[in-house]
XYZ file of C-alpha atoms in Angstrom:
687
model
C -8.716 34.177 -14.145
C -6.759 34.774 -17.367
C -3.862 36.079 -15.286
C -3.858 32.948 -13.145
C -3.984 30.711 -16.212
C -0.949 32.490 -17.664
C 0.946 32.012 -14.410
C -0.110 28.385 -14.298
C 1.174 27.763 -17.834
C 4.390 29.616 -16.996
C 5.020 27.524 -13.902
C 4.337 24.283 -15.762
C 6.819 25.431 -18.426
C 9.422 26.069 -15.739
C 8.821 22.662 -14.140
C 9.131 20.995 -17.539
C 12.484 22.698 -18.155
C 13.734 21.612 -14.727
C 12.646 18.055 -15.470
C 14.194 18.064 -18.944
C 17.526 19.367 -17.642
C 17.856 16.298 -15.378
C 17.583 13.497 -17.955
C 19.320 10.888 -15.835
C 16.855 11.396 -13.003
C 13.991 10.874 -15.444
C 15.689 7.874 -17.053
C 16.387 6.403 -13.615
C 12.730 6.720 -12.668
C 11.641 5.054 -15.915
C 14.097 2.179 -15.417
C 12.961 1.776 -11.812
C 9.277 1.617 -12.741
C 9.877 -0.821 -15.593
C 11.950 -3.018 -13.272
C 9.106 -3.192 -10.757
C 6.639 -4.057 -13.530
C 8.961 -6.820 -14.747
C 9.168 -8.229 -11.215
C 5.363 -8.242 -11.041
C 5.248 -10.106 -14.341
C 7.821 -12.657 -13.179
C 5.903 -13.154 -9.933
C 2.685 -13.820 -11.829
C 4.362 -16.156 -14.299
C 5.464 -18.514 -11.523
C 1.849 -19.454 -10.751
C -0.197 -21.427 -13.248
C -3.921 -21.573 -13.961
C -5.556 -24.970 -14.516
C -9.080 -26.164 -15.259
C -10.742 -28.355 -12.656
C -13.804 -30.430 -13.442
C -17.015 -30.437 -11.454
C -16.441 -31.907 -8.013
C -19.376 -33.949 -6.709
C -17.978 -34.743 -3.310
C -15.748 -37.452 -1.928
C -17.882 -40.173 -0.251
C -16.325 -41.941 2.695
C -18.033 -44.847 4.445
C -17.870 -44.570 8.212
C -16.853 -47.818 9.949
C -18.302 -46.604 13.212
C -19.051 -49.856 15.090
C -16.049 -49.763 17.393
C -13.444 -47.383 18.739
C -10.594 -49.623 17.711
C -11.696 -50.004 14.115
C -12.075 -46.266 13.867
C -8.428 -45.854 14.643
C -8.927 -43.781 17.774
C -7.564 -46.606 19.879
C -4.673 -47.550 17.628
C -0.980 -47.034 18.147
C 1.203 -47.670 21.171
C -1.217 -46.220 23.730
C -3.022 -48.789 25.904
C -5.721 -46.840 27.727
C -9.161 -45.362 27.095
C -10.757 -43.192 29.790
C -14.312 -42.039 30.247
C -16.584 -40.386 32.802
C -18.935 -40.479 34.661
C -19.620 -43.864 36.250
C -22.554 -45.436 34.408
C -23.598 -49.021 33.519
C -24.722 -47.795 30.087
C -21.390 -46.152 29.336
C -19.536 -49.159 30.701
C -21.355 -51.484 28.256
C -20.542 -49.129 25.421
C -16.851 -49.110 26.236
C -16.609 -52.888 26.718
C -18.515 -53.724 23.521
C -16.597 -51.318 21.309
C -13.041 -51.668 22.554
C -12.143 -55.057 21.067
C -8.400 -54.684 20.906
C -6.382 -56.851 23.261
C -4.404 -55.375 26.146
C -6.528 -52.247 26.036
C -7.326 -50.859 29.494
C -10.581 -49.028 30.125
C -10.397 -46.435 32.907
C -13.542 -45.159 34.570
C -13.788 -41.827 36.435
C -16.624 -40.903 38.716
C -17.166 -37.364 37.412
C -16.181 -35.214 34.477
C -14.217 -32.895 36.740
C -12.175 -35.797 38.086
C -11.169 -36.923 34.584
C -10.344 -33.376 33.482
C -8.124 -32.828 36.501
C -6.300 -36.106 35.845
C -5.602 -35.115 32.258
C -4.447 -31.654 33.295
C -2.055 -32.769 36.027
C -0.696 -36.194 35.046
C 1.468 -36.073 31.917
C 2.420 -39.738 32.207
C -1.246 -40.676 32.220
C -1.884 -38.569 29.111
C 1.080 -40.142 27.292
C -0.524 -43.603 27.522
C -4.012 -42.445 26.624
C -5.708 -43.206 23.291
C -8.840 -41.201 23.806
C -10.807 -39.659 26.675
C -14.582 -39.269 26.605
C -16.049 -36.763 29.040
C -19.836 -37.162 29.162
C -21.985 -34.755 31.124
C -22.563 -35.808 34.712
C -26.314 -36.212 34.112
C -25.490 -39.676 32.670
C -24.096 -40.836 35.992
C -25.708 -44.082 37.134
C -27.938 -44.502 34.036
C -28.431 -48.118 32.937
C -30.779 -47.958 29.934
C -30.682 -45.823 26.787
C -34.330 -44.866 27.330
C -33.268 -43.020 30.477
C -30.741 -40.854 28.638
C -31.670 -37.135 29.075
C -32.540 -35.025 26.062
C -29.459 -32.858 26.534
C -26.140 -34.654 26.733
C -22.745 -33.029 26.365
C -19.767 -35.072 25.220
C -16.173 -33.870 25.104
C -13.961 -36.027 22.890
C -10.295 -35.627 23.761
C -8.043 -36.982 21.022
C -4.238 -37.191 20.976
C -2.625 -33.949 19.855
C -0.705 -35.742 17.089
C -3.953 -36.273 15.204
C -4.292 -32.521 14.647
C -0.725 -31.394 14.310
C -0.959 -28.976 11.368
C -4.519 -27.615 11.301
C -7.034 -26.049 13.622
C -10.632 -27.121 14.034
C -12.170 -23.671 14.721
C -15.247 -25.443 16.026
C -16.649 -22.170 17.391
C -17.385 -20.890 13.877
C -20.239 -21.662 11.548
C -18.258 -21.164 8.331
C -14.737 -20.661 7.062
C -13.263 -17.168 7.101
C -11.272 -18.060 3.984
C -13.284 -17.358 0.832
C -12.431 -20.319 -1.376
C -14.066 -21.707 -4.511
C -11.807 -24.713 -4.731
C -13.005 -26.745 -1.758
C -10.905 -29.390 -0.027
C -10.133 -33.061 -0.413
C -13.167 -34.028 1.660
C -11.058 -36.175 3.980
C -10.354 -33.647 6.716
C -12.665 -35.166 9.333
C -12.416 -38.680 7.889
C -8.630 -38.915 8.203
C -8.845 -37.800 11.805
C -11.429 -40.547 12.655
C -13.538 -37.980 14.402
C -16.851 -38.556 12.621
C -16.770 -42.324 13.122
C -16.237 -41.977 16.829
C -18.975 -39.378 17.133
C -21.403 -41.558 15.137
C -20.831 -44.561 17.384
C -21.522 -42.545 20.544
C -24.681 -41.078 19.014
C -26.114 -44.469 18.027
C -25.202 -46.101 21.316
C -26.814 -43.472 23.510
C -29.965 -43.677 21.400
C -30.307 -47.476 20.992
C -27.871 -49.318 23.283
C -25.593 -52.168 22.255
C -28.254 -54.583 20.980
C -29.334 -52.211 18.215
C -25.772 -51.699 17.086
C -24.989 -55.408 17.025
C -28.118 -56.122 14.944
C -27.651 -53.139 12.601
C -27.868 -54.400 8.973
C -24.457 -54.633 7.386
C -25.727 -53.304 4.067
C -26.893 -50.087 5.759
C -23.968 -47.735 5.999
C -23.288 -44.174 7.040
C -21.420 -42.159 4.410
C -19.633 -38.813 4.782
C -19.695 -36.661 1.624
C -18.124 -33.215 1.298
C -19.983 -30.411 -0.453
C -19.749 -30.421 -4.262
C -18.540 -27.487 -6.336
C -18.835 -26.551 -10.019
C -16.057 -26.730 -12.597
C -13.598 -23.879 -12.024
C -10.251 -22.433 -13.037
C -7.795 -23.068 -10.234
C -5.289 -20.211 -9.949
C -2.223 -20.968 -7.848
C -1.550 -17.227 -7.543
C -4.488 -16.899 -5.150
C -3.656 -20.018 -3.164
C -3.771 -19.742 0.602
C -0.362 -21.182 1.373
C 1.894 -19.053 -0.876
C 3.249 -15.530 -0.445
C 2.111 -14.172 -3.798
C -0.429 -11.718 -2.405
C 1.784 -9.955 0.196
C 4.679 -9.928 -2.280
C 2.464 -8.441 -4.968
C 1.233 -5.712 -2.603
C 4.837 -4.908 -1.652
C 5.727 -4.487 -5.337
C 2.752 -2.183 -5.880
C 3.980 -0.047 -2.983
C 7.461 0.036 -4.508
C 5.994 1.183 -7.827
C 4.841 4.481 -6.307
C 7.635 5.021 -3.772
C 10.215 6.548 -6.130
C 7.992 9.363 -7.375
C 6.714 9.950 -3.839
C 10.214 10.588 -2.489
C 11.252 12.596 -5.571
C 8.232 14.856 -5.102
C 9.170 15.480 -1.468
C 12.743 16.236 -2.508
C 11.839 18.670 -5.311
C 9.219 20.621 -3.382
C 11.351 20.849 -0.245
C 14.466 21.822 -2.249
C 12.762 24.903 -3.692
C 11.780 25.867 -0.169
C 15.295 25.240 1.174
C 16.919 27.363 -1.575
C 14.353 30.164 -0.999
C 13.218 29.836 -4.612
C 9.650 29.225 -3.524
C 9.528 32.311 -1.313
C 11.221 34.425 -3.997
C 8.584 33.439 -6.547
C 5.841 34.237 -4.047
C 7.380 37.666 -3.428
C 7.380 38.336 -7.167
C 3.697 37.537 -7.541
C 3.234 33.776 -7.711
C 0.457 32.505 -5.390
C 1.549 29.697 -3.103
C -1.457 27.509 -3.932
C -0.611 27.745 -7.636
C 2.847 26.317 -6.947
C 1.199 23.416 -5.097
C -1.192 22.842 -7.991
C 1.579 22.640 -10.588
C 3.643 20.240 -8.504
C 0.527 18.181 -7.872
C -0.373 17.872 -11.553
C 3.183 16.954 -12.498
C 3.357 14.200 -9.884
C -0.153 13.018 -10.728
C 0.751 12.774 -14.417
C 3.632 10.418 -13.651
C 1.529 8.320 -11.299
C -1.298 8.097 -13.824
C 1.121 6.709 -16.397
C 2.251 4.109 -13.858
C -1.357 3.144 -13.153
C -2.182 2.758 -16.852
C 0.901 0.577 -17.396
C -0.016 -1.493 -14.363
C -3.603 -2.057 -15.486
C -2.508 -2.886 -19.038
C -0.183 -5.505 -17.649
C -2.995 -6.861 -15.465
C -5.068 -7.362 -18.593
C -2.654 -8.442 -21.297
C -0.056 -10.648 -19.606
C -0.685 -14.369 -19.725
C -2.084 -15.343 -17.331
C -3.637 -12.010 -16.291
C -3.628 -11.004 -12.644
C -7.120 -9.586 -12.303
C -9.580 -11.390 -14.539
C -12.940 -10.617 -12.983
C -12.617 -7.083 -11.555
C -13.880 -3.941 -13.260
C -11.024 -1.932 -14.789
C -12.623 1.442 -13.999
C -12.871 0.555 -10.316
C -9.245 -0.578 -10.241
C -8.121 2.636 -11.961
C -10.140 4.767 -9.544
C -8.710 2.882 -6.570
C -5.081 3.359 -7.652
C -5.778 6.955 -8.718
C -7.095 7.821 -5.258
C -4.041 6.178 -3.722
C -1.744 8.299 -5.910
C -3.785 11.402 -5.022
C -3.441 10.780 -1.286
C 0.252 9.882 -1.582
C 1.026 13.170 -3.357
C -0.886 15.117 -0.703
C 1.117 13.316 1.978
C 4.335 14.269 0.155
C 3.270 17.929 0.238
C 2.532 17.713 3.948
C 5.907 16.122 4.683
C 7.724 18.801 2.638
C 6.413 21.498 5.013
C 7.758 19.902 8.188
C 11.458 20.813 8.017
C 13.632 23.412 6.312
C 16.045 20.843 4.862
C 14.975 18.710 1.918
C 16.962 15.643 2.985
C 15.344 15.684 6.429
C 11.909 15.670 4.813
C 12.879 12.740 2.587
C 13.983 10.764 5.645
C 10.671 11.530 7.354
C 8.875 10.349 4.219
C 10.758 7.038 4.322
C 10.008 6.636 8.020
C 6.262 7.244 7.563
C 6.242 4.792 4.667
C 7.842 2.087 6.811
C 5.319 2.733 9.588
C 2.450 2.345 7.116
C 3.864 -0.903 5.727
C 4.416 -2.316 9.206
C 0.917 -1.252 10.302
C -0.677 -3.092 7.387
C 1.350 -6.300 7.484
C 0.936 -6.582 11.245
C -2.835 -6.641 10.726
C -3.045 -8.951 7.718
C -5.176 -11.923 8.707
C -3.788 -15.405 8.326
C -6.010 -18.165 6.893
C -9.055 -18.884 9.064
C -8.420 -15.822 11.237
C -10.885 -12.978 11.276
C -9.524 -9.620 10.174
C -9.243 -6.485 12.289
C -12.379 -4.573 13.201
C -13.660 -1.830 10.919
C -12.635 1.103 13.189
C -9.074 -0.222 13.428
C -8.830 -0.732 9.658
C -10.217 2.733 8.901
C -7.952 4.367 11.481
C -4.917 2.611 10.019
C -6.072 3.698 6.556
C -5.229 7.284 7.480
C -1.838 6.203 6.142
C -2.366 5.831 2.364
C -0.005 2.876 2.019
C -1.896 0.934 4.688
C -5.150 1.733 2.896
C -3.614 0.416 -0.334
C -2.811 -2.869 1.385
C -6.342 -3.326 2.714
C -7.843 -2.421 -0.644
C -5.629 -4.911 -2.455
C -6.581 -7.575 0.079
C -10.267 -7.005 -0.706
C -9.606 -7.205 -4.446
C -7.706 -10.467 -3.968
C -10.583 -11.941 -1.960
C -13.045 -11.242 -4.764
C -10.640 -12.531 -7.398
C -10.149 -15.734 -5.400
C -13.869 -16.488 -5.485
C -13.909 -15.588 -9.201
C -16.338 -12.709 -8.893
C -14.002 -9.731 -8.906
C -14.735 -6.225 -7.677
C -17.587 -4.713 -9.678
C -20.068 -1.908 -9.217
C -22.649 -4.189 -7.622
C -20.320 -5.423 -4.858
C -17.875 -2.544 -4.379
C -19.778 -1.591 -1.204
C -20.059 -5.190 0.051
C -17.868 -6.251 2.964
C -16.010 -9.470 2.111
C -15.169 -12.078 4.710
C -12.995 -11.823 6.805
C -12.811 -7.996 6.605
C -15.416 -5.682 8.084
C -14.872 -2.958 5.472
C -15.632 -2.731 1.769
C -13.494 -1.436 -1.067
C -15.758 1.617 -1.216
C -14.878 2.368 2.415
C -11.173 2.168 1.621
C -11.559 4.415 -1.437
C -13.455 6.991 0.604
C -10.677 6.884 3.209
C -8.079 7.521 0.492
C -10.078 10.517 -0.707
C -10.376 11.776 2.869
C -6.613 11.282 3.332
C -5.882 13.332 0.223
C -8.110 16.228 1.281
C -6.871 16.132 4.881
C -3.168 16.126 3.980
C -3.579 18.834 1.342
C -5.432 21.106 3.763
C -2.833 20.478 6.471
C 0.002 21.270 4.043
C -1.597 24.578 3.024
C -2.417 25.448 6.630
C 1.083 24.691 7.932
C 2.681 26.707 5.137
C 0.548 29.724 6.069
C 0.705 29.465 9.872
C 4.223 27.958 10.205
C 6.119 29.113 7.087
C 9.478 28.309 8.630
C 12.544 30.541 8.678
C 11.327 32.705 5.810
C 7.816 34.071 5.530
C 5.315 35.919 7.682
C 3.220 33.500 9.760
C -0.495 34.145 9.880
C -2.459 33.602 13.115
C -3.935 30.146 13.524
C -7.389 31.680 13.180
C -6.527 33.558 9.962
C -9.565 32.098 8.194
C -11.757 34.098 10.570
C -10.065 37.424 9.757
C -11.681 39.927 7.407
C -8.317 40.664 5.788
C -8.131 37.059 4.576
C -11.231 37.517 2.422
C -10.987 41.208 1.469
C -8.277 43.317 -0.172
C -9.111 46.647 1.449
C -5.864 48.535 2.241
C -5.049 49.386 5.849
C -3.174 52.531 4.900
C -1.799 54.847 7.600
C -1.300 58.506 6.991
C 2.091 60.064 7.561
C 0.960 62.014 10.612
C 0.072 58.749 12.326
C 3.602 57.531 11.694
C 5.063 60.768 13.003
C 2.953 60.589 16.144
C 4.292 57.098 16.877
C 7.894 58.177 16.336
C 8.243 61.093 18.772
C 11.093 59.390 20.581
C 13.452 59.454 17.587
C 11.961 62.222 15.403
C 15.133 64.299 15.694
C 17.041 61.579 13.821
C 15.113 62.259 10.595
C 14.762 65.320 8.420
C 11.444 66.573 7.172
C 10.317 65.574 3.707
C 9.782 68.371 1.248
C 6.453 68.261 -0.569
C 3.633 65.788 -0.411
C 5.128 62.779 -2.193
C 3.165 59.510 -2.398
C 4.412 56.957 0.081
C 5.255 53.511 -1.256
C 6.563 51.791 1.888
C 6.009 52.665 5.549
C 7.803 51.194 8.543
C 5.834 51.761 11.750
C 7.673 51.018 15.013
C 9.286 48.062 13.290
C 11.036 45.755 15.748
C 12.782 42.462 15.096
C 14.515 40.286 17.666
C 16.406 37.020 17.302
C 16.410 35.390 20.710
C 17.936 37.952 23.061
C 19.445 40.010 20.221
C 17.416 42.982 18.975
C 18.294 43.621 15.333
C 15.732 46.425 14.791
C 14.169 48.627 17.469
C 11.122 50.819 16.838
C 12.165 51.837 13.331
C 9.866 54.388 11.650
C 10.676 55.136 8.037
C 9.004 56.001 4.733
C 10.045 55.142 1.188
C 8.544 57.323 -1.549
C 7.410 56.385 -5.004
C 9.790 57.349 -7.810
C 12.760 57.551 -5.441
C 15.849 55.455 -4.763
C 16.235 54.928 -1.028
C 19.468 53.460 0.298
C 20.039 51.894 3.704
C 23.652 52.412 4.772
C 25.241 50.931 7.860
C 27.931 48.665 9.226
C 27.677 44.895 9.257
C 25.000 43.762 11.678
C 23.200 47.112 11.651
C 19.967 45.439 10.509
C 19.838 46.452 6.843
C 19.101 42.964 5.470
C 16.700 42.258 8.321
C 14.769 45.433 7.472
C 14.524 44.511 3.789
C 13.424 40.969 4.639
C 10.729 42.386 6.920
C 9.482 44.591 4.068
C 9.201 41.634 1.686
C 7.591 39.415 4.303
C 10.431 36.915 4.407
C 10.868 37.620 8.114
C 7.885 38.320 10.390
C 8.154 41.491 12.524
C 8.526 40.957 16.268
C 6.782 44.285 16.811
C 5.274 47.060 14.739
C 4.524 46.485 11.090
C 5.268 47.415 7.486
C 2.871 48.849 4.904
C 3.556 48.447 1.182
C 1.272 50.474 -1.091
C -1.159 50.661 1.814
C -1.266 46.927 2.631
C -0.141 45.536 5.977
C 2.587 42.934 5.551
C 1.148 40.947 8.476
C -2.386 40.776 7.086
C -2.252 41.264 3.306
C 1.004 39.601 2.323
C -0.351 38.581 -1.094
C -1.260 42.181 -1.967
C 2.043 43.422 -0.559
C 3.959 41.216 -2.968
C 1.888 42.089 -6.026
C 4.305 43.788 -8.438
C 7.357 43.445 -6.194
C 10.851 42.638 -7.451
C 13.466 41.116 -5.158
C 17.213 40.599 -5.259
C 18.327 38.893 -2.065
C 21.731 39.202 -0.434
C 22.667 35.885 -2.011
C 21.785 34.685 -5.491
C 18.542 32.727 -5.705
C 18.578 31.127 -9.151
C 17.353 27.926 -10.749
C 20.283 25.697 -11.634
C 18.336 24.319 -14.613
C 17.379 27.629 -16.323
C 19.553 29.762 -18.594
C 19.979 33.515 -18.184
C 17.349 34.211 -20.844
C 14.932 31.695 -19.344
C 15.328 33.261 -15.898
C 14.469 36.748 -17.136
C 11.690 35.460 -19.365
C 10.174 33.551 -16.454
C 10.160 36.510 -14.063
C 8.992 38.972 -16.739
C 5.980 36.815 -17.529
C 5.423 36.140 -13.839
C 5.000 39.884 -13.277
C 2.474 40.208 -16.072
C 4.207 40.653 -19.432
C 3.050 38.600 -22.411
C 4.829 37.128 -25.404
C 6.748 39.738 -27.379
C 6.706 42.224 -24.501
C 8.502 39.733 -22.269
C 11.066 38.906 -24.969
C 11.704 42.603 -25.571
C 12.069 43.187 -21.834
C 14.584 40.354 -21.571
C 16.641 41.687 -24.480
C 16.652 45.140 -22.883
C 18.127 44.002 -19.565
C 20.533 41.532 -21.160
C 21.952 44.367 -23.235
C 22.004 46.911 -20.388
C 23.930 44.573 -18.078
C 26.298 43.231 -20.754
C 24.944 39.658 -20.584
C 24.656 38.968 -24.340
C 27.422 36.380 -24.417
C 25.995 34.564 -21.386
C 22.299 34.642 -22.238
C 22.176 30.882 -22.929
C 24.451 29.903 -20.041
C 23.402 28.168 -16.837
C 24.097 29.726 -13.410
C 26.702 27.082 -12.569
C 28.884 28.351 -15.455
C 28.706 32.026 -14.430
C 31.036 33.971 -12.193
C 29.798 35.531 -8.980
C 29.448 38.950 -10.593
C 27.507 37.543 -13.553
C 25.127 35.701 -11.231
C 24.580 38.975 -9.392
C 23.665 40.708 -12.634
C 21.107 38.010 -13.413
C 19.576 38.410 -9.938
C 19.339 42.199 -10.380
C 17.809 41.850 -13.843
C 15.258 39.328 -12.521
C 14.211 41.837 -9.849
C 13.919 44.742 -12.291
C 12.257 43.069 -15.271
C 8.547 43.273 -15.891
C 6.031 45.849 -14.602
C 7.563 46.088 -11.129
C 6.129 48.613 -8.647
C 8.539 48.079 -5.748
C 12.096 46.778 -6.121
C 14.101 45.534 -3.127
C 17.836 45.125 -3.798
C 20.074 43.786 -1.032
C 23.721 44.554 -1.879
C 23.024 44.338 -5.622
C 26.623 45.027 -6.699
C 28.306 42.605 -4.300
C 30.986 40.619 -6.118
C 30.957 42.855 -9.215
C 33.942 44.635 -10.719
C 33.899 48.481 -10.813
C 32.633 48.724 -14.397
C 29.785 46.302 -13.696
C 28.824 48.284 -10.609
C 28.686 51.438 -12.724
C 26.394 49.639 -15.189
C 23.975 48.719 -12.407
C 24.016 52.233 -10.896
C 23.366 53.863 -14.254
C 20.556 51.413 -14.944
C 18.898 52.210 -11.617
C 19.139 55.954 -12.268
C 17.543 55.549 -15.684
C 14.694 53.477 -14.235
C 14.172 56.103 -11.505
C 13.945 58.875 -14.064
C 11.399 56.958 -16.086
C 13.687 56.694 -19.098
C 13.756 52.884 -19.196
């Protein structure tokens, strides 16, 4: 555990140096975040909050005694139609329609009137109102004969309801609103007066209506409401809520894409694989990147919540701050996990960034295409939860729930966090659980893909690797030399016998590697002994680099295998790389670290502490004549100097196996001699 903690601290130190050496990137991110916060503030400032007194209802007297006085028979239209044929209905129409030049049209059945309305546009254009009574009133003369069940369809001109919908199939409004309405919705449309007249007439006939006391009136009163604070920000007709959600998404986008870029760049430059070869566990790299990204996102969340609370007027007045923090924290958690998953998809960092942008746009489109408009019921719970597999969509649904509770001036609190608000069929707790599930799912997928599909560099494990014993144990699968010799009878004459019984460090057993139709290595059997320098010599394309990459696990064998210190490179890659130093054919260096910082990083990575690491760095800097360049960055070094740094990084620390691929390439003769002498001294144990 102590070893892992030291590596964790070392990796965080390296990430901090990389971040510090790109100040303009950091400054740009800060400016971007502050700009988004300012836009949120400006958006909130445009909407005022006002106090509204107690509303006791808006009484409206219904002048219901005639159609014409109700306004249903006003305007340029000259006709009123009804069905079915009935003396009772005829008296009602004649007694109520007092306006001159008004024609009353009678239809024998309800179906006949409906067909006329559906097929004759000219007839409809001259129609004031059509009343379709159920056919069980046909032929009835007295009100006492009216059946208990009577259906009436009132067909009004479309111009009466030009901007709103009645939604008469619903028992309550899907829009949670504490502010009420003007109370004149039905009154202005004359609907209640017309309905009242029909009701009284069918019950009492015309005589009762004519003798109805004038001081007895029917009054329509809307429901009262208490005194409230009216907040225009949560009004139904403005775009504040979707705009606010879009700004929240923008707040986290920058760091999301930067995280994808940084993680994928280390993979593209082979820095990640090089660190793994030299002893850094892959999961520890993920953890350090995760904590760094989470730290930035946590700062954004704190700034956001502080602005919610302290700006005037505040955005969220009634919701619990801990719940809001937890909600945004889970969103950041899931977004970082998604960034890790995206970074494993392609070898090129820019391609992964483009995929990240594309997935983000899909999530935004998925949410906004499902946002319910006023008086429309939201999507079903399964659809919402399925869409919430995309963290940004889940953020949108969660914000919508918070807005609903803020609109009714209750806010999201612990007692209602699991309550499903109208019109949604999910609660904020459901959304938060989906964000947590997203985070775990994406993180597991990222780790799995990296192990099973490592890309161009790395040994892929079988898809069922979790079921293998080698995954959970570190027992070596060492082969004795005679087993190697028995498998190499076909080319035994190409090798000379080894004198003595030297300990074997590396074994190649029938190693084969093919690239498409080209076979770079064919059934290679070879042993490398501890305490020896072994050199692979051959022309270009002979397979030297491919062999070394197979030993380090950067390339998976097509056939056969490699054993390093007794561990199979296909099954125990972590143990194979424990104590290994690597200098690739090309220089793999951090652009942001100096020469000293490079050597210090790799020395500590291999197990040295404090003064030992500093002493080790000084030793190799002096041996390779790097004193004058120890504080220089790789971009300022010549090709030969970069090569020296790569060799020193491979040799430093308590290294058991060192793999050097053309270590003196690009060096002048004197520098080559320095490297050769250094290798001889290390071999003899004098260094």
